Short mmCIF file of N, CA, C and O in Angstrom, two decimals:
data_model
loop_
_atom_site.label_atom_id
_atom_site.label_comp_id
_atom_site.label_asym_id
_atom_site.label_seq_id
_atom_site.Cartn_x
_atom_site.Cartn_y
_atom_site.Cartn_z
N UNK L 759 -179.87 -24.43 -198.21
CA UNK L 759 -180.75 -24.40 -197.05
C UNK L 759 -181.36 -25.78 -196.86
O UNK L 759 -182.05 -26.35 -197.71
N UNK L 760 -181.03 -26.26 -195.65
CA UNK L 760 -181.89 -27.70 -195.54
C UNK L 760 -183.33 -27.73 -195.12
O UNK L 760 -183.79 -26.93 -194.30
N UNK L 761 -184.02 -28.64 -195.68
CA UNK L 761 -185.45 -28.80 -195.26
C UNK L 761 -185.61 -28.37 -194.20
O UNK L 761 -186.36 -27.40 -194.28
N UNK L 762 -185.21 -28.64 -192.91
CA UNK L 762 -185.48 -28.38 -191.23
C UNK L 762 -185.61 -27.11 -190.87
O UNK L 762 -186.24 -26.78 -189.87
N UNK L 763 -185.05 -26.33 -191.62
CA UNK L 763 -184.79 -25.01 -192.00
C UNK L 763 -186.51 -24.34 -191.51
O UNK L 763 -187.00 -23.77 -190.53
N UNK L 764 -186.86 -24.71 -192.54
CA UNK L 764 -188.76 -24.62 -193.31
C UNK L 764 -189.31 -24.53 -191.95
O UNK L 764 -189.98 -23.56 -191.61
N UNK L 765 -189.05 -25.47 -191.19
CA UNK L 765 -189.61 -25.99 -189.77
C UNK L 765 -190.26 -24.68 -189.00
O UNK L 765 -189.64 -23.62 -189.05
N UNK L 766 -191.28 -24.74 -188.42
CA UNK L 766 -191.25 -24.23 -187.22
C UNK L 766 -190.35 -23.75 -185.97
O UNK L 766 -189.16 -24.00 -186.16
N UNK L 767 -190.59 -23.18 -184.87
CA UNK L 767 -189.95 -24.19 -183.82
C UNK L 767 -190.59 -25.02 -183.14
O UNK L 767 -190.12 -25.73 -182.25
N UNK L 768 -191.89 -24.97 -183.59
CA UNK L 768 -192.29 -26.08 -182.38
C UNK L 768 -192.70 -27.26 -183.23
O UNK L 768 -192.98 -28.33 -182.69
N UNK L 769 -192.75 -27.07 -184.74
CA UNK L 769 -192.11 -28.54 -185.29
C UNK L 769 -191.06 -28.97 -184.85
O UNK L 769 -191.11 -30.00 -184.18
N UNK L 770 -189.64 -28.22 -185.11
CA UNK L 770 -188.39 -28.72 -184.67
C UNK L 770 -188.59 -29.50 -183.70
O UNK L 770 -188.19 -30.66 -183.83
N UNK L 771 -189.30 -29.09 -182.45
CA UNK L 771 -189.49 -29.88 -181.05
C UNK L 771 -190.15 -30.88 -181.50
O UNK L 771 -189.44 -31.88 -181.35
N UNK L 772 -191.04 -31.12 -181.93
CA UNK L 772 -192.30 -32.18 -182.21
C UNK L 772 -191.25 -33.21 -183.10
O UNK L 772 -191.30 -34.39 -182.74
N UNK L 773 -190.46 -32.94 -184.02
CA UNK L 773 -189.79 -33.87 -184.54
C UNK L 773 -188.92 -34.53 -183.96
O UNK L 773 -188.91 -35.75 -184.07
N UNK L 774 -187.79 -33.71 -183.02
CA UNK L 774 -187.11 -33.83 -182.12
C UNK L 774 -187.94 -35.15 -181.22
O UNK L 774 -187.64 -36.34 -181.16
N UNK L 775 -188.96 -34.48 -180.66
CA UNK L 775 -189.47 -35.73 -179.86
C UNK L 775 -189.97 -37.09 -180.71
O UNK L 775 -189.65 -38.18 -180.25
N UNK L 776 -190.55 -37.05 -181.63
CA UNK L 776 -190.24 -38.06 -182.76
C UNK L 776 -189.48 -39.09 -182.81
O UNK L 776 -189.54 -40.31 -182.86
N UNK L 777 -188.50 -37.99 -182.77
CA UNK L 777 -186.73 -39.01 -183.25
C UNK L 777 -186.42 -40.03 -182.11
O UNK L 777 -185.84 -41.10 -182.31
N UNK L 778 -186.96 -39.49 -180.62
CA UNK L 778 -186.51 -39.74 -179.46
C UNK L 778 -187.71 -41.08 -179.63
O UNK L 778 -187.78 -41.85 -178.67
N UNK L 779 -188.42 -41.28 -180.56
CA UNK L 779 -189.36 -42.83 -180.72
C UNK L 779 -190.59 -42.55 -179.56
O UNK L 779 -190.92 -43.51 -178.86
N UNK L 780 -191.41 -40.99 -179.33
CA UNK L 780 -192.31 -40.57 -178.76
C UNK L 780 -193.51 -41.15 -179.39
O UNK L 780 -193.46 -41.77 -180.45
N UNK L 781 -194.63 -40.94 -178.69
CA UNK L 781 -195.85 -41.19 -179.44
C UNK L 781 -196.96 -39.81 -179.73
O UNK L 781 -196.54 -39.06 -178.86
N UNK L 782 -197.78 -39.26 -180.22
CA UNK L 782 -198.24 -38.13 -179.93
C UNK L 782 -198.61 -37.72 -178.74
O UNK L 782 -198.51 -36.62 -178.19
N UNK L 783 -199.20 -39.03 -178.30
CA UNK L 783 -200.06 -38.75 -176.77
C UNK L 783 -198.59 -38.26 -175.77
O UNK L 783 -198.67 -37.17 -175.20
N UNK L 784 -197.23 -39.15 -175.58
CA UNK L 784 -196.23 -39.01 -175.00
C UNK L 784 -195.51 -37.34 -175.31
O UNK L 784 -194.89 -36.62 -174.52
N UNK L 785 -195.92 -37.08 -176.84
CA UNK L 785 -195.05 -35.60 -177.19
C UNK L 785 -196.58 -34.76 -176.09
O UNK L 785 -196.56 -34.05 -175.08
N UNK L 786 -197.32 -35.10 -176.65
CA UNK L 786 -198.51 -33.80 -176.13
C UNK L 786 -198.25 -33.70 -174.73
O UNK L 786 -197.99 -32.56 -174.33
N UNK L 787 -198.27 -34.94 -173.57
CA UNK L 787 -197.79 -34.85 -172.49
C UNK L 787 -196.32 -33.87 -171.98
O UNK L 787 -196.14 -33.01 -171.12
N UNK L 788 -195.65 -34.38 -172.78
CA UNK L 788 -193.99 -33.68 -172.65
C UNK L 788 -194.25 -32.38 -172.25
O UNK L 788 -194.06 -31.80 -171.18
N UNK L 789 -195.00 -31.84 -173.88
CA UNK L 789 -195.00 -30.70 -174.32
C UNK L 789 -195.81 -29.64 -173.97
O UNK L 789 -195.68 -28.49 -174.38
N UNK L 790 -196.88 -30.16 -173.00
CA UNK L 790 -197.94 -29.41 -172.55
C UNK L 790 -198.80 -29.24 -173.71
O UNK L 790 -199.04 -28.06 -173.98
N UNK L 791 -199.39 -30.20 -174.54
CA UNK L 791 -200.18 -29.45 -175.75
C UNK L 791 -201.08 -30.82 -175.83
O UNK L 791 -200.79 -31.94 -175.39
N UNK L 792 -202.20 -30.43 -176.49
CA UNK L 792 -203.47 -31.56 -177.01
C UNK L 792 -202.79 -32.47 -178.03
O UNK L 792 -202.00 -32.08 -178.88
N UNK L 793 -203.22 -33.77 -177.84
CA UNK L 793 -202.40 -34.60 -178.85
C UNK L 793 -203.03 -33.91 -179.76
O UNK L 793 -202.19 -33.34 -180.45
N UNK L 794 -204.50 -33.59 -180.24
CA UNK L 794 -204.70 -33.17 -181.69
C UNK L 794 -203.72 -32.31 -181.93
O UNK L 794 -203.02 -32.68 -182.88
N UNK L 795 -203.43 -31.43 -181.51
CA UNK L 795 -202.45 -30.30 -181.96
C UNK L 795 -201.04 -30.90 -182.25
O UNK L 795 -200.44 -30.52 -183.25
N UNK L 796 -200.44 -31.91 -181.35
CA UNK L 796 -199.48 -32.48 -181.74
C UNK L 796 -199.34 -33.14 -182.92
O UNK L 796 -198.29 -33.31 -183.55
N UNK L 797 -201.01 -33.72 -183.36
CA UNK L 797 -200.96 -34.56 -184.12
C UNK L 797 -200.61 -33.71 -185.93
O UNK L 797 -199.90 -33.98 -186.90
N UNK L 798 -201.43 -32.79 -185.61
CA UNK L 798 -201.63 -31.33 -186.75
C UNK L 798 -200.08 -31.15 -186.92
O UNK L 798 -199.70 -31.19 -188.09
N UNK L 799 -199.07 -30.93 -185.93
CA UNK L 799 -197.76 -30.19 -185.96
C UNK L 799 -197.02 -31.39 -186.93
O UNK L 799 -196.33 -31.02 -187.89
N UNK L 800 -197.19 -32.76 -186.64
CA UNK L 800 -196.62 -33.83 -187.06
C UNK L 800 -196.92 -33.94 -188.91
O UNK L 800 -196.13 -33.99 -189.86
N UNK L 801 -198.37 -33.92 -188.83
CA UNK L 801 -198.90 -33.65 -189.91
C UNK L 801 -198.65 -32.86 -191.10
O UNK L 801 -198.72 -33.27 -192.26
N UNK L 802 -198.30 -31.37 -190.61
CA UNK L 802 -197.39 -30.41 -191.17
C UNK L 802 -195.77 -30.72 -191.51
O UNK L 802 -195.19 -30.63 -192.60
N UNK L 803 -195.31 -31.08 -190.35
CA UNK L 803 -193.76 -31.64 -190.84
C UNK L 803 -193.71 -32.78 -191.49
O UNK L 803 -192.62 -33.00 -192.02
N UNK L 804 -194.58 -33.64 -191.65
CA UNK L 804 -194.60 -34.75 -192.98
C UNK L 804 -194.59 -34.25 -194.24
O UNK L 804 -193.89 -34.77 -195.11
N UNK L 805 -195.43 -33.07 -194.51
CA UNK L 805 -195.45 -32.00 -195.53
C UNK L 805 -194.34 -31.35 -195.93
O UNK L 805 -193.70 -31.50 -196.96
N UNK L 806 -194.12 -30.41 -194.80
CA UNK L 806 -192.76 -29.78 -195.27
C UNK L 806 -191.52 -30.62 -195.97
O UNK L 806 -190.92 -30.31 -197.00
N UNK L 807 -191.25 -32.01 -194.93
CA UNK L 807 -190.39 -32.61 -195.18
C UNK L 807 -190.32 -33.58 -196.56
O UNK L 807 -189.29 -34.13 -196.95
N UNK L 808 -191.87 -33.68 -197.32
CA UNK L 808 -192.50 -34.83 -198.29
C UNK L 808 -191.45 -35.98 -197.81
O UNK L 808 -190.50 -36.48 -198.41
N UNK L 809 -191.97 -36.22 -196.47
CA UNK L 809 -191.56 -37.41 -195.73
C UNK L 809 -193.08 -38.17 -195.79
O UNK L 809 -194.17 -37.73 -195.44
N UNK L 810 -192.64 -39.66 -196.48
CA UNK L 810 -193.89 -40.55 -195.89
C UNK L 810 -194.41 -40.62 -194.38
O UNK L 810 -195.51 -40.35 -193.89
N UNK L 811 -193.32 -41.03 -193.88
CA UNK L 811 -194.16 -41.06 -192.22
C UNK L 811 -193.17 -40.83 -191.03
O UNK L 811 -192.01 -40.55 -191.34
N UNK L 812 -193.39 -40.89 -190.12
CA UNK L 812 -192.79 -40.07 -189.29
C UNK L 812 -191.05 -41.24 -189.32
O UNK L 812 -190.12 -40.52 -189.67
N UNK L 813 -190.80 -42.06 -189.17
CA UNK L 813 -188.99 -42.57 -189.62
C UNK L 813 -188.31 -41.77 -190.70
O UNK L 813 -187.27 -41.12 -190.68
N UNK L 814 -189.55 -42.08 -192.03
CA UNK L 814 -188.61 -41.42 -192.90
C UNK L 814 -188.16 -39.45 -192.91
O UNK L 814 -187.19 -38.92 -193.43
N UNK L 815 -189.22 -38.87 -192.20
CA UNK L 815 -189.20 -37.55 -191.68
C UNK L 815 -187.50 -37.12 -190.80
O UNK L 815 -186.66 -36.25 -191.00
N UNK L 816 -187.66 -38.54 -189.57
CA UNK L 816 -186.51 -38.67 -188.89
C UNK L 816 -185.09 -38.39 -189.72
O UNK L 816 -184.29 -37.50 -189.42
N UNK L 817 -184.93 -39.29 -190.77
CA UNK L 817 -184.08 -39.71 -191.33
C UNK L 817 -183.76 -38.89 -192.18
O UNK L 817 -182.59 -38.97 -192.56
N UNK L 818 -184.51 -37.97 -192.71
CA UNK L 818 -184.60 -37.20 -194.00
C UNK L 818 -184.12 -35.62 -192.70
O UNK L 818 -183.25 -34.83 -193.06
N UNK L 819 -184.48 -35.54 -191.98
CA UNK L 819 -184.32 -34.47 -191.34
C UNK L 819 -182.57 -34.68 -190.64
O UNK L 819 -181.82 -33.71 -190.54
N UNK L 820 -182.14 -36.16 -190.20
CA UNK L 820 -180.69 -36.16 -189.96
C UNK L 820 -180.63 -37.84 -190.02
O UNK L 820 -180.94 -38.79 -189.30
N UNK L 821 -179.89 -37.52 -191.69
CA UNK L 821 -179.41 -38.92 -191.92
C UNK L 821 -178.26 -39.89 -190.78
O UNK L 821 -178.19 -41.11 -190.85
N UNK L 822 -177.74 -39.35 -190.14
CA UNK L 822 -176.48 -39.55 -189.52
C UNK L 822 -177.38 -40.50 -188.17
O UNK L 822 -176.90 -41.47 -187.58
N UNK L 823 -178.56 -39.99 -187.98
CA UNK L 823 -179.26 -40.90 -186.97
C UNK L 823 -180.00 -42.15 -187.52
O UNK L 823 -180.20 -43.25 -187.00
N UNK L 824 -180.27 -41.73 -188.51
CA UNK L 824 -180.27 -43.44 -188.84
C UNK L 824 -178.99 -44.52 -189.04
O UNK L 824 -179.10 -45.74 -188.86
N UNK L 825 -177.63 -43.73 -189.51
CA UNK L 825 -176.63 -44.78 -189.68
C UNK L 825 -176.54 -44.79 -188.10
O UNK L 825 -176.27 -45.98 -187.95
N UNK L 826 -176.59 -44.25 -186.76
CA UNK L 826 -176.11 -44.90 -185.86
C UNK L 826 -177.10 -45.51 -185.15
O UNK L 826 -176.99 -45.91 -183.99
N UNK L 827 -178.36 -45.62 -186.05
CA UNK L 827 -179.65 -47.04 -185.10
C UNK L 827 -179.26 -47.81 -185.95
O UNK L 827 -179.30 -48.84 -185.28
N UNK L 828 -178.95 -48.09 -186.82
CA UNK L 828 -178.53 -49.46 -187.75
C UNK L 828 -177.72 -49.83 -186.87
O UNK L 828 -177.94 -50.85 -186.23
N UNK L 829 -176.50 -48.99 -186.64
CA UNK L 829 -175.02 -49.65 -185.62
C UNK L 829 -175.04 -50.17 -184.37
O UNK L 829 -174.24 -50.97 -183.89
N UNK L 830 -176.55 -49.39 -183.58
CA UNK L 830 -176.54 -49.78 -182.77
C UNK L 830 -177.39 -50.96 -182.67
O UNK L 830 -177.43 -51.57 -181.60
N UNK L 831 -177.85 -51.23 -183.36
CA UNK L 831 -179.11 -52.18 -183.56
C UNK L 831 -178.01 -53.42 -183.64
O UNK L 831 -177.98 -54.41 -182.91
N UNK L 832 -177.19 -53.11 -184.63
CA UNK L 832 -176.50 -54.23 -185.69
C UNK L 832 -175.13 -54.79 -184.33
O UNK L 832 -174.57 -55.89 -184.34
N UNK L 833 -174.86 -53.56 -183.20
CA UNK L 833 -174.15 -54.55 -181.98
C UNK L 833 -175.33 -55.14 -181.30
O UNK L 833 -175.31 -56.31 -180.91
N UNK L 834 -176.33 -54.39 -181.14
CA UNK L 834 -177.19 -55.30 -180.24
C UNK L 834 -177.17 -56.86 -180.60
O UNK L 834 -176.80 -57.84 -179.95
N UNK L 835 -177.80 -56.70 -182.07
CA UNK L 835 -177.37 -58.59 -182.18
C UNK L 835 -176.35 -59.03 -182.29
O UNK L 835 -176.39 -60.23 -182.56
N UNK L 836 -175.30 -58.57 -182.19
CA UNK L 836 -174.17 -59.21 -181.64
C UNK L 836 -174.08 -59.60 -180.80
O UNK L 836 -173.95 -60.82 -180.66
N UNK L 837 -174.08 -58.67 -179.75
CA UNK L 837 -173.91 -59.10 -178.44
C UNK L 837 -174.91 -60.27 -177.95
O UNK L 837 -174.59 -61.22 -177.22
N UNK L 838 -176.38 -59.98 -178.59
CA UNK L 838 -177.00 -61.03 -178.72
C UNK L 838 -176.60 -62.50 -179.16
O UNK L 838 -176.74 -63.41 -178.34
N UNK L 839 -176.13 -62.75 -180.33
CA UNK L 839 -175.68 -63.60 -180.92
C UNK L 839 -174.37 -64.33 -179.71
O UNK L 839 -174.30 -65.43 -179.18
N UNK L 840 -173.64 -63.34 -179.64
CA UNK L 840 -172.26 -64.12 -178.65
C UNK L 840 -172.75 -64.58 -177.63
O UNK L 840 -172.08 -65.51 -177.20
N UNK L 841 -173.80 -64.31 -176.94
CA UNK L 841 -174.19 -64.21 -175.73
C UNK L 841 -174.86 -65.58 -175.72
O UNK L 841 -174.64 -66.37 -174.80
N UNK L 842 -175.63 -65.85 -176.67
CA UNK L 842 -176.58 -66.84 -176.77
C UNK L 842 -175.69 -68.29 -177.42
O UNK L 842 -176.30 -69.35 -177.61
#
């Protein structure tokens, strides 16, 4: 059973929006909810996950999205690099 599992659903969402590089105030907006409450939901899935902070939560919840922001990061300066 994977950690995410544990989740809520409206962690799932709250992380989800997370991943998407949200801010609380931006999830609470989304989501129709008080950032405190967003902030509490975030708070809880740092727990569940014994994720330090909300990246490593990301990452720990689906490794596969961090290897493709490295990749994409790692063409960006490429293209950077050739370009320049």
């Amino acid at each position: 059973m994977s950690q995410s599992a544990k989740l809520t659903a409206t962690e799932r969402e709250v992380l989800d929006d997370v991943a998407r590089g949200l801010s609380n105030i931006q999830i609470a907006l989304r989501q129709f909810r008080s950032h405190e409450t967003i902030r509490t939901h975030v708070k809880n899935l740092l727990a569940k996950l014994k994720a330090r902070n909300r990246a490593h939560a990301m990452i720990y919840d689906n490794p596969q999205a961090f290897v493709l922001c490295h990749y994409k990061r790692a063409q960006a300066l490429c293209h950077r690099d050739a370009a320049g």
